[in-house]
Amino acid sequence: EAQVTQNPRYLITVTGKKLTVTCSQNMNHEYMSWYRQDPGLGLRQIYYSMNVEVTDKGDVPEGYKVSRKEKRNFPLILESPSPNQTSLYFCASSLSIRAYEQYFGPGTRLTVT
Amino acid sequence: AQSVTQLGSHVSVSEGALVLLRCNYSSSVPPYLFWYVQYPNQGLQLLLKYTTGATLVKGINGFEAEFKKSETSFHLTKPSAHMSDAAEYFCAAPDLRDHGGSQGNLIFGKGTKLSVKP
């Protein structure tokens, strides 16, 4: 089954404790992206990757890092989480940067206390 | 820059009634338009997409949407609502920057929560 998976689905952590949210797709997509979803603000792009070893900032990259060492994986790293990063995070993938039809993971609900 | 506006953050219909969720886009005509659905505690699932060509687009679960360039609209409809349609619906368009570039992301409307009454 074609899908995007994320782990963990739920995470409660404390300020400053480094964490990684994993994302994997099995559709051989070149493009992958991370969004955060916040009430009243909708979905905003954090980082994206056009292909292996090619990543770039989205609209709200502060406090986040990503890497793309393999085509299927695109982890999101919070090196020093803060309470304002409490949010619902979605990983998405598409065939290419111009394809736009995005497939979303199930989401990771992160709470930073 | 592109923007997407959804009219009505909450819509409530009776089971069996017509569902109409409104979406308007701004700026130049986008190459694509999408409707996504988000069920509680789940990710976004593609309902349907518009590409150049037929203006009436059919999607999954009996939904369809009509692209109207003159009204800059892409409203989502379903003739007869079912209890299982209760979810949040998002209209989206490619985020095409003024300089013609792209980050490949979508601009989403704020979402419309659909409630279906028995």
PDB file of C-alpha atoms in Angstrom:
ATOM      1  CA  GLU A   1       0.000   0.000   0.000  1.00  0.00           C
ATOM      2  CA  ALA A   2       1.316   3.422  -1.003  1.00  0.00           C
ATOM      3  CA  GLN A   3       1.725   5.476   2.114  1.00  0.00           C
ATOM      4  CA  VAL A   4       3.617   7.989   4.192  1.00  0.00           C
ATOM      5  CA  THR A   5       4.363   6.884   7.731  1.00  0.00           C
ATOM      6  CA  GLN A   6       5.387   8.984  10.703  1.00  0.00           C
ATOM      7  CA  ASN A   7       6.612   8.066  14.144  1.00  0.00           C
ATOM      8  CA  PRO A   8       5.797   8.665  16.851  1.00  0.00           C
ATOM      9  CA  ARG A   9       2.138   9.634  16.508  1.00  0.00           C
ATOM     10  CA  TYR A  10       2.068  11.314  19.903  1.00  0.00           C
ATOM     11  CA  LEU A  11       4.937  12.775  21.882  1.00  0.00           C
ATOM     12  CA  ILE A  12       5.118  14.720  25.115  1.00  0.00           C
ATOM     13  CA  THR A  13       8.524  16.104  25.988  1.00  0.00           C
ATOM     14  CA  VAL A  14      10.218  18.822  28.001  1.00  0.00           C
ATOM     15  CA  THR A  15      11.887  22.007  26.876  1.00  0.00           C
ATOM     16  CA  GLY A  16      15.379  21.468  25.534  1.00  0.00           C
ATOM     17  CA  LYS A  17      15.311  17.700  25.117  1.00  0.00           C
ATOM     18  CA  LYS A  18      16.321  16.852  21.559  1.00  0.00           C
ATOM     19  CA  LEU A  19      13.857  14.793  19.572  1.00  0.00           C
ATOM     20  CA  THR A  20      13.426  13.348  16.100  1.00  0.00           C
ATOM     21  CA  VAL A  21      10.204  12.643  14.249  1.00  0.00           C
ATOM     22  CA  THR A  22      10.695  10.110  11.492  1.00  0.00           C
ATOM     23  CA  CYS A  23       8.972  10.148   8.120  1.00  0.00           C
ATOM     24  CA  SER A  24       9.118   7.498   5.437  1.00  0.00           C
ATOM     25  CA  GLN A  25       7.380   7.063   2.071  1.00  0.00           C
ATOM     26  CA  ASN A  26       7.245   4.000  -0.151  1.00  0.00           C
ATOM     27  CA  MET A  27       6.212   5.687  -3.418  1.00  0.00           C
ATOM     28  CA  ASN A  28       9.670   6.593  -4.685  1.00  0.00           C
ATOM     29  CA  HIS A  29       8.746  10.273  -4.497  1.00  0.00           C
ATOM     30  CA  GLU A  30      11.465  12.841  -5.077  1.00  0.00           C
ATOM     31  CA  TYR A  31       9.819  15.643  -3.091  1.00  0.00           C
ATOM     32  CA  MET A  32       9.167  15.551   0.641  1.00  0.00           C
ATOM     33  CA  SER A  33       8.025  18.236   3.007  1.00  0.00           C
ATOM     34  CA  TRP A  34       7.156  18.972   6.620  1.00  0.00           C
ATOM     35  CA  TYR A  35       4.193  21.089   7.715  1.00  0.00           C
ATOM     36  CA  ARG A  36       2.905  22.167  11.067  1.00  0.00           C
ATOM     37  CA  GLN A  37      -0.776  22.720  11.703  1.00  0.00           C
ATOM     38  CA  ASP A  38      -1.916  25.216  14.316  1.00  0.00           C
ATOM     39  CA  PRO A  39      -5.435  26.456  15.137  1.00  0.00           C
ATOM     40  CA  GLY A  40      -6.216  29.640  13.262  1.00  0.00           C
ATOM     41  CA  LEU A  41      -2.966  29.488  11.285  1.00  0.00           C
ATOM     42  CA  GLY A  42      -3.657  26.459   9.109  1.00  0.00           C
ATOM     43  CA  LEU A  43      -0.819  24.415   7.645  1.00  0.00           C
ATOM     44  CA  ARG A  44       2.568  26.032   7.191  1.00  0.00           C
ATOM     45  CA  GLN A  45       5.607  24.523   5.538  1.00  0.00           C
ATOM     46  CA  ILE A  46       8.686  24.037   7.718  1.00  0.00           C
ATOM     47  CA  TYR A  47      11.254  22.460   5.390  1.00  0.00           C
ATOM     48  CA  TYR A  48      11.227  20.671   2.093  1.00  0.00           C
ATOM     49  CA  SER A  49      13.488  18.453   0.043  1.00  0.00           C
ATOM     50  CA  MET A  50      13.571  18.202  -3.735  1.00  0.00           C
ATOM     51  CA  ASN A  51      15.702  15.066  -3.682  1.00  0.00           C
ATOM     52  CA  VAL A  52      18.393  13.225  -1.770  1.00  0.00           C
ATOM     53  CA  GLU A  53      20.827  15.631  -0.099  1.00  0.00           C
ATOM     54  CA  VAL A  54      18.806  18.660  -1.310  1.00  0.00           C
ATOM     55  CA  THR A  55      16.851  20.454   1.402  1.00  0.00           C
ATOM     56  CA  ASP A  56      15.641  24.004   1.838  1.00  0.00           C
ATOM     57  CA  LYS A  57      13.755  26.177   4.282  1.00  0.00           C
ATOM     58  CA  GLY A  58      10.032  26.618   4.101  1.00  0.00           C
ATOM     59  CA  ASP A  59       8.073  29.423   5.671  1.00  0.00           C
ATOM     60  CA  VAL A  60       8.640  28.590   9.359  1.00  0.00           C
ATOM     61  CA  PRO A  61      12.046  26.824   9.651  1.00  0.00           C
ATOM     62  CA  GLU A  62      13.304  28.353  12.919  1.00  0.00           C
ATOM     63  CA  GLY A  63      14.068  25.738  15.547  1.00  0.00           C
ATOM     64  CA  TYR A  64      13.986  22.790  13.152  1.00  0.00           C
ATOM     65  CA  LYS A  65      16.478  20.753  11.166  1.00  0.00           C
ATOM     66  CA  VAL A  66      16.026  18.084   8.513  1.00  0.00           C
ATOM     67  CA  SER A  67      18.132  15.679   6.546  1.00  0.00           C
ATOM     68  CA  ARG A  68      17.579  13.612   3.421  1.00  0.00           C
ATOM     69  CA  LYS A  69      20.191  10.883   3.196  1.00  0.00           C
ATOM     70  CA  GLU A  70      17.889   8.380   1.538  1.00  0.00           C
ATOM     71  CA  LYS A  71      15.066   9.000  -0.887  1.00  0.00           C
ATOM     72  CA  ARG A  72      12.416   7.404   1.293  1.00  0.00           C
ATOM     73  CA  ASN A  73      13.234   9.064   4.625  1.00  0.00           C
ATOM     74  CA  PHE A  74      12.960  12.675   5.748  1.00  0.00           C
ATOM     75  CA  PRO A  75      13.318  13.054   9.522  1.00  0.00           C
ATOM     76  CA  LEU A  76      12.458  16.258  11.352  1.00  0.00           C
ATOM     77  CA  ILE A  77      14.806  17.180  14.177  1.00  0.00           C
ATOM     78  CA  LEU A  78      14.098  19.541  17.041  1.00  0.00           C
ATOM     79  CA  GLU A  79      17.437  20.054  18.746  1.00  0.00           C
ATOM     80  CA  SER A  80      16.116  22.156  21.611  1.00  0.00           C
ATOM     81  CA  PRO A  81      12.326  22.070  21.621  1.00  0.00           C
ATOM     82  CA  SER A  82      10.394  24.968  23.103  1.00  0.00           C
ATOM     83  CA  PRO A  83       6.712  25.248  24.078  1.00  0.00           C
ATOM     84  CA  ASN A  84       5.927  27.284  20.954  1.00  0.00           C
ATOM     85  CA  GLN A  85       6.741  24.172  18.928  1.00  0.00           C
ATOM     86  CA  THR A  86       3.757  22.387  20.437  1.00  0.00           C
ATOM     87  CA  SER A  87       1.789  21.551  17.316  1.00  0.00           C
ATOM     88  CA  LEU A  88       0.507  18.890  14.952  1.00  0.00           C
ATOM     89  CA  TYR A  89       3.155  17.940  12.423  1.00  0.00           C
ATOM     90  CA  PHE A  90       2.603  16.398   9.013  1.00  0.00           C
ATOM     91  CA  CYS A  91       5.061  14.896   6.610  1.00  0.00           C
ATOM     92  CA  ALA A  92       4.063  14.904   2.945  1.00  0.00           C
ATOM     93  CA  SER A  93       5.516  13.668  -0.317  1.00  0.00           C
ATOM     94  CA  SER A  94       4.898  14.129  -4.019  1.00  0.00           C
ATOM     95  CA  LEU A  95       6.430  12.949  -7.273  1.00  0.00           C
ATOM     96  CA  SER A  96       8.375  16.161  -7.753  1.00  0.00           C
ATOM     97  CA  ILE A  97       8.441  19.805  -6.671  1.00  0.00           C
ATOM     98  CA  ARG A  98       6.105  20.716  -9.547  1.00  0.00           C
ATOM     99  CA  ALA A  99       3.689  17.815  -9.057  1.00  0.00           C
ATOM    100  CA  TYR A 100       1.938  19.499  -6.088  1.00  0.00           C
ATOM    101  CA  GLU A 101      -0.374  16.539  -5.411  1.00  0.00           C
ATOM    102  CA  GLN A 102       0.833  15.704  -1.948  1.00  0.00           C
ATOM    103  CA  TYR A 103       0.381  12.558   0.084  1.00  0.00           C
ATOM    104  CA  PHE A 104       0.272  13.134   3.810  1.00  0.00           C
ATOM    105  CA  GLY A 105       1.332  11.070   6.768  1.00  0.00           C
ATOM    106  CA  PRO A 106      -1.032  10.525   9.725  1.00  0.00           C
ATOM    107  CA  GLY A 107       0.489  13.330  11.769  1.00  0.00           C
ATOM    108  CA  THR A 108       2.513  13.619  14.956  1.00  0.00           C
ATOM    109  CA  ARG A 109       1.016  15.523  17.852  1.00  0.00           C
ATOM    110  CA  LEU A 110       3.868  17.086  19.813  1.00  0.00           C
ATOM    111  CA  THR A 111       3.524  18.719  23.209  1.00  0.00           C
ATOM    112  CA  VAL A 112       6.510  20.543  24.696  1.00  0.00           C
ATOM    113  CA  THR A 113       6.190  21.474  28.375  1.00  0.00           C
TER     114      THR A 113
ATOM    115  CA  ALA B   1       1.122  35.316  -4.089  1.00  0.00           C
ATOM    116  CA  GLN B   2      -1.699  32.824  -4.169  1.00  0.00           C
ATOM    117  CA  SER B   3      -4.278  32.749  -1.407  1.00  0.00           C
ATOM    118  CA  VAL B   4      -7.169  30.424  -0.709  1.00  0.00           C
ATOM    119  CA  THR B   5     -10.287  31.415   1.195  1.00  0.00           C
ATOM    120  CA  GLN B   6     -12.865  29.049   2.585  1.00  0.00           C
ATOM    121  CA  LEU B   7     -16.153  30.635   3.549  1.00  0.00           C
ATOM    122  CA  GLY B   8     -17.585  29.234   6.741  1.00  0.00           C
ATOM    123  CA  SER B   9     -15.447  27.546   9.357  1.00  0.00           C
ATOM    124  CA  HIS B  10     -18.369  25.306  10.361  1.00  0.00           C
ATOM    125  CA  VAL B  11     -21.137  23.864   8.212  1.00  0.00           C
ATOM    126  CA  SER B  12     -23.901  21.662   9.544  1.00  0.00           C
ATOM    127  CA  VAL B  13     -26.256  19.631   7.366  1.00  0.00           C
ATOM    128  CA  SER B  14     -28.781  16.888   7.928  1.00  0.00           C
ATOM    129  CA  GLU B  15     -28.097  13.383   6.710  1.00  0.00           C
ATOM    130  CA  GLY B  16     -29.269  13.130   3.108  1.00  0.00           C
ATOM    131  CA  ALA B  17     -29.043  16.867   2.483  1.00  0.00           C
ATOM    132  CA  LEU B  18     -26.829  18.631  -0.031  1.00  0.00           C
ATOM    133  CA  VAL B  19     -23.313  19.452   1.073  1.00  0.00           C
ATOM    134  CA  LEU B  20     -21.801  22.698  -0.249  1.00  0.00           C
ATOM    135  CA  LEU B  21     -18.384  23.847   0.951  1.00  0.00           C
ATOM    136  CA  ARG B  22     -17.077  27.067  -0.548  1.00  0.00           C
ATOM    137  CA  CYS B  23     -13.571  27.862  -1.735  1.00  0.00           C
ATOM    138  CA  ASN B  24     -12.254  30.903  -3.586  1.00  0.00           C
ATOM    139  CA  TYR B  25      -8.720  31.456  -4.824  1.00  0.00           C
ATOM    140  CA  SER B  26      -7.011  34.700  -5.615  1.00  0.00           C
ATOM    141  CA  SER B  27      -4.368  35.906  -7.955  1.00  0.00           C
ATOM    142  CA  SER B  28      -3.697  34.191 -11.256  1.00  0.00           C
ATOM    143  CA  VAL B  29      -5.382  30.974 -12.249  1.00  0.00           C
ATOM    144  CA  PRO B  30      -3.508  28.179 -10.545  1.00  0.00           C
ATOM    145  CA  PRO B  31      -2.455  25.104 -12.511  1.00  0.00           C
ATOM    146  CA  TYR B  32      -4.049  22.883  -9.917  1.00  0.00           C
ATOM    147  CA  LEU B  33      -6.620  23.061  -7.163  1.00  0.00           C
ATOM    148  CA  PHE B  34      -7.228  20.450  -4.506  1.00  0.00           C
ATOM    149  CA  TRP B  35      -9.698  19.440  -1.851  1.00  0.00           C
ATOM    150  CA  TYR B  36      -8.415  17.412   1.080  1.00  0.00           C
ATOM    151  CA  VAL B  37     -10.352  15.835   3.933  1.00  0.00           C
ATOM    152  CA  GLN B  38      -9.075  15.339   7.474  1.00  0.00           C
ATOM    153  CA  TYR B  39     -10.867  12.887   9.746  1.00  0.00           C
ATOM    154  CA  PRO B  40     -10.246  13.159  13.498  1.00  0.00           C
ATOM    155  CA  ASN B  41      -6.743  12.067  14.480  1.00  0.00           C
ATOM    156  CA  GLN B  42      -5.789  11.350  10.891  1.00  0.00           C
ATOM    157  CA  GLY B  43      -3.741  12.974   8.164  1.00  0.00           C
ATOM    158  CA  LEU B  44      -5.043  14.788   5.126  1.00  0.00           C
ATOM    159  CA  GLN B  45      -6.495  12.632   2.382  1.00  0.00           C
ATOM    160  CA  LEU B  46      -6.883  13.844  -1.179  1.00  0.00           C
ATOM    161  CA  LEU B  47     -10.562  14.065  -2.177  1.00  0.00           C
ATOM    162  CA  LEU B  48     -10.126  15.435  -5.668  1.00  0.00           C
ATOM    163  CA  LYS B  49      -7.951  17.656  -7.801  1.00  0.00           C
ATOM    164  CA  TYR B  50      -8.455  20.013 -10.704  1.00  0.00           C
ATOM    165  CA  THR B  51      -5.985  20.213 -13.540  1.00  0.00           C
ATOM    166  CA  THR B  52      -6.439  22.036 -16.798  1.00  0.00           C
ATOM    167  CA  GLY B  53      -9.257  20.493 -18.783  1.00  0.00           C
ATOM    168  CA  ALA B  54     -12.664  19.459 -17.509  1.00  0.00           C
ATOM    169  CA  THR B  55     -14.015  21.992 -15.060  1.00  0.00           C
ATOM    170  CA  LEU B  56     -16.226  19.517 -13.201  1.00  0.00           C
ATOM    171  CA  VAL B  57     -14.070  17.178 -11.188  1.00  0.00           C
ATOM    172  CA  LYS B  58     -15.285  14.020  -9.516  1.00  0.00           C
ATOM    173  CA  GLY B  59     -13.573  12.663  -6.453  1.00  0.00           C
ATOM    174  CA  ILE B  60     -13.880   9.918  -3.914  1.00  0.00           C
ATOM    175  CA  ASN B  61     -16.871   9.267  -1.644  1.00  0.00           C
ATOM    176  CA  GLY B  62     -19.314  10.939  -4.034  1.00  0.00           C
ATOM    177  CA  PHE B  63     -17.802  14.409  -3.830  1.00  0.00           C
ATOM    178  CA  GLU B  64     -17.302  16.691  -6.793  1.00  0.00           C
ATOM    179  CA  ALA B  65     -16.124  20.231  -7.383  1.00  0.00           C
ATOM    180  CA  GLU B  66     -16.533  22.713 -10.187  1.00  0.00           C
ATOM    181  CA  PHE B  67     -13.818  25.096 -11.272  1.00  0.00           C
ATOM    182  CA  LYS B  68     -15.309  28.467 -12.234  1.00  0.00           C
ATOM    183  CA  LYS B  69     -12.702  30.857 -13.553  1.00  0.00           C
ATOM    184  CA  SER B  70     -15.139  33.786 -13.796  1.00  0.00           C
ATOM    185  CA  GLU B  71     -15.947  33.463 -10.092  1.00  0.00           C
ATOM    186  CA  THR B  72     -12.453  32.323  -9.010  1.00  0.00           C
ATOM    187  CA  SER B  73     -14.204  29.517  -7.165  1.00  0.00           C
ATOM    188  CA  PHE B  74     -13.776  25.800  -6.618  1.00  0.00           C
ATOM    189  CA  HIS B  75     -16.716  24.796  -4.435  1.00  0.00           C
ATOM    190  CA  LEU B  76     -17.084  21.243  -3.161  1.00  0.00           C
ATOM    191  CA  THR B  77     -20.454  19.505  -3.303  1.00  0.00           C
ATOM    192  CA  LYS B  78     -22.063  16.193  -2.497  1.00  0.00           C
ATOM    193  CA  PRO B  79     -25.724  15.566  -3.311  1.00  0.00           C
ATOM    194  CA  SER B  80     -26.542  13.572  -0.197  1.00  0.00           C
ATOM    195  CA  ALA B  81     -24.603  13.811   3.063  1.00  0.00           C
ATOM    196  CA  HIS B  82     -23.746  10.729   5.065  1.00  0.00           C
ATOM    197  CA  MET B  83     -22.801  10.553   8.720  1.00  0.00           C
ATOM    198  CA  SER B  84     -19.351   9.353   7.703  1.00  0.00           C
ATOM    199  CA  ASP B  85     -18.734  12.647   5.861  1.00  0.00           C
ATOM    200  CA  ALA B  86     -18.294  14.482   9.154  1.00  0.00           C
ATOM    201  CA  ALA B  87     -14.721  15.788   9.003  1.00  0.00           C
ATOM    202  CA  GLU B  88     -12.709  18.897   8.264  1.00  0.00           C
ATOM    203  CA  TYR B  89     -12.247  19.863   4.632  1.00  0.00           C
ATOM    204  CA  PHE B  90      -9.416  21.905   3.183  1.00  0.00           C
ATOM    205  CA  CYS B  91      -9.132  23.612  -0.168  1.00  0.00           C
ATOM    206  CA  ALA B  92      -5.570  24.062  -1.428  1.00  0.00           C
ATOM    207  CA  ALA B  93      -3.599  25.524  -4.303  1.00  0.00           C
ATOM    208  CA  PRO B  94       0.095  25.513  -5.247  1.00  0.00           C
ATOM    209  CA  ASP B  95       2.037  28.267  -3.547  1.00  0.00           C
ATOM    210  CA  LEU B  96       3.433  29.999  -6.611  1.00  0.00           C
ATOM    211  CA  ARG B  97       5.742  32.807  -5.604  1.00  0.00           C
ATOM    212  CA  ASP B  98       5.688  36.187  -7.323  1.00  0.00           C
ATOM    213  CA  HIS B  99       9.067  35.539  -8.905  1.00  0.00           C
ATOM    214  CA  GLY B 100       7.693  32.414 -10.536  1.00  0.00           C
ATOM    215  CA  GLY B 101       9.539  30.052  -8.269  1.00  0.00           C
ATOM    216  CA  SER B 102       8.051  27.417  -6.028  1.00  0.00           C
ATOM    217  CA  GLN B 103       8.811  25.573  -2.839  1.00  0.00           C
ATOM    218  CA  GLY B 104       6.495  22.805  -3.985  1.00  0.00           C
ATOM    219  CA  ASN B 105       4.147  23.435  -1.134  1.00  0.00           C
ATOM    220  CA  LEU B 106       0.425  24.001  -1.088  1.00  0.00           C
ATOM    221  CA  ILE B 107      -1.404  26.987   0.321  1.00  0.00           C
ATOM    222  CA  PHE B 108      -4.345  25.763   2.369  1.00  0.00           C
ATOM    223  CA  GLY B 109      -7.561  27.442   3.302  1.00  0.00           C
ATOM    224  CA  LYS B 110      -8.374  27.618   7.019  1.00  0.00           C
ATOM    225  CA  GLY B 111     -10.632  24.596   6.736  1.00  0.00           C
ATOM    226  CA  THR B 112     -14.372  23.943   7.083  1.00  0.00           C
ATOM    227  CA  LYS B 113     -15.665  21.519   9.686  1.00  0.00           C
ATOM    228  CA  LEU B 114     -18.635  19.601   8.392  1.00  0.00           C
ATOM    229  CA  SER B 115     -21.146  18.208  10.876  1.00  0.00           C
ATOM    230  CA  VAL B 116     -23.861  15.807   9.757  1.00  0.00           C
ATOM    231  CA  LYS B 117     -27.001  15.541  11.872  1.00  0.00           C
ATOM    232  CA  PRO B 118     -29.035  12.320  11.928  1.00  0.00           C
TER     233      PRO B 118
END
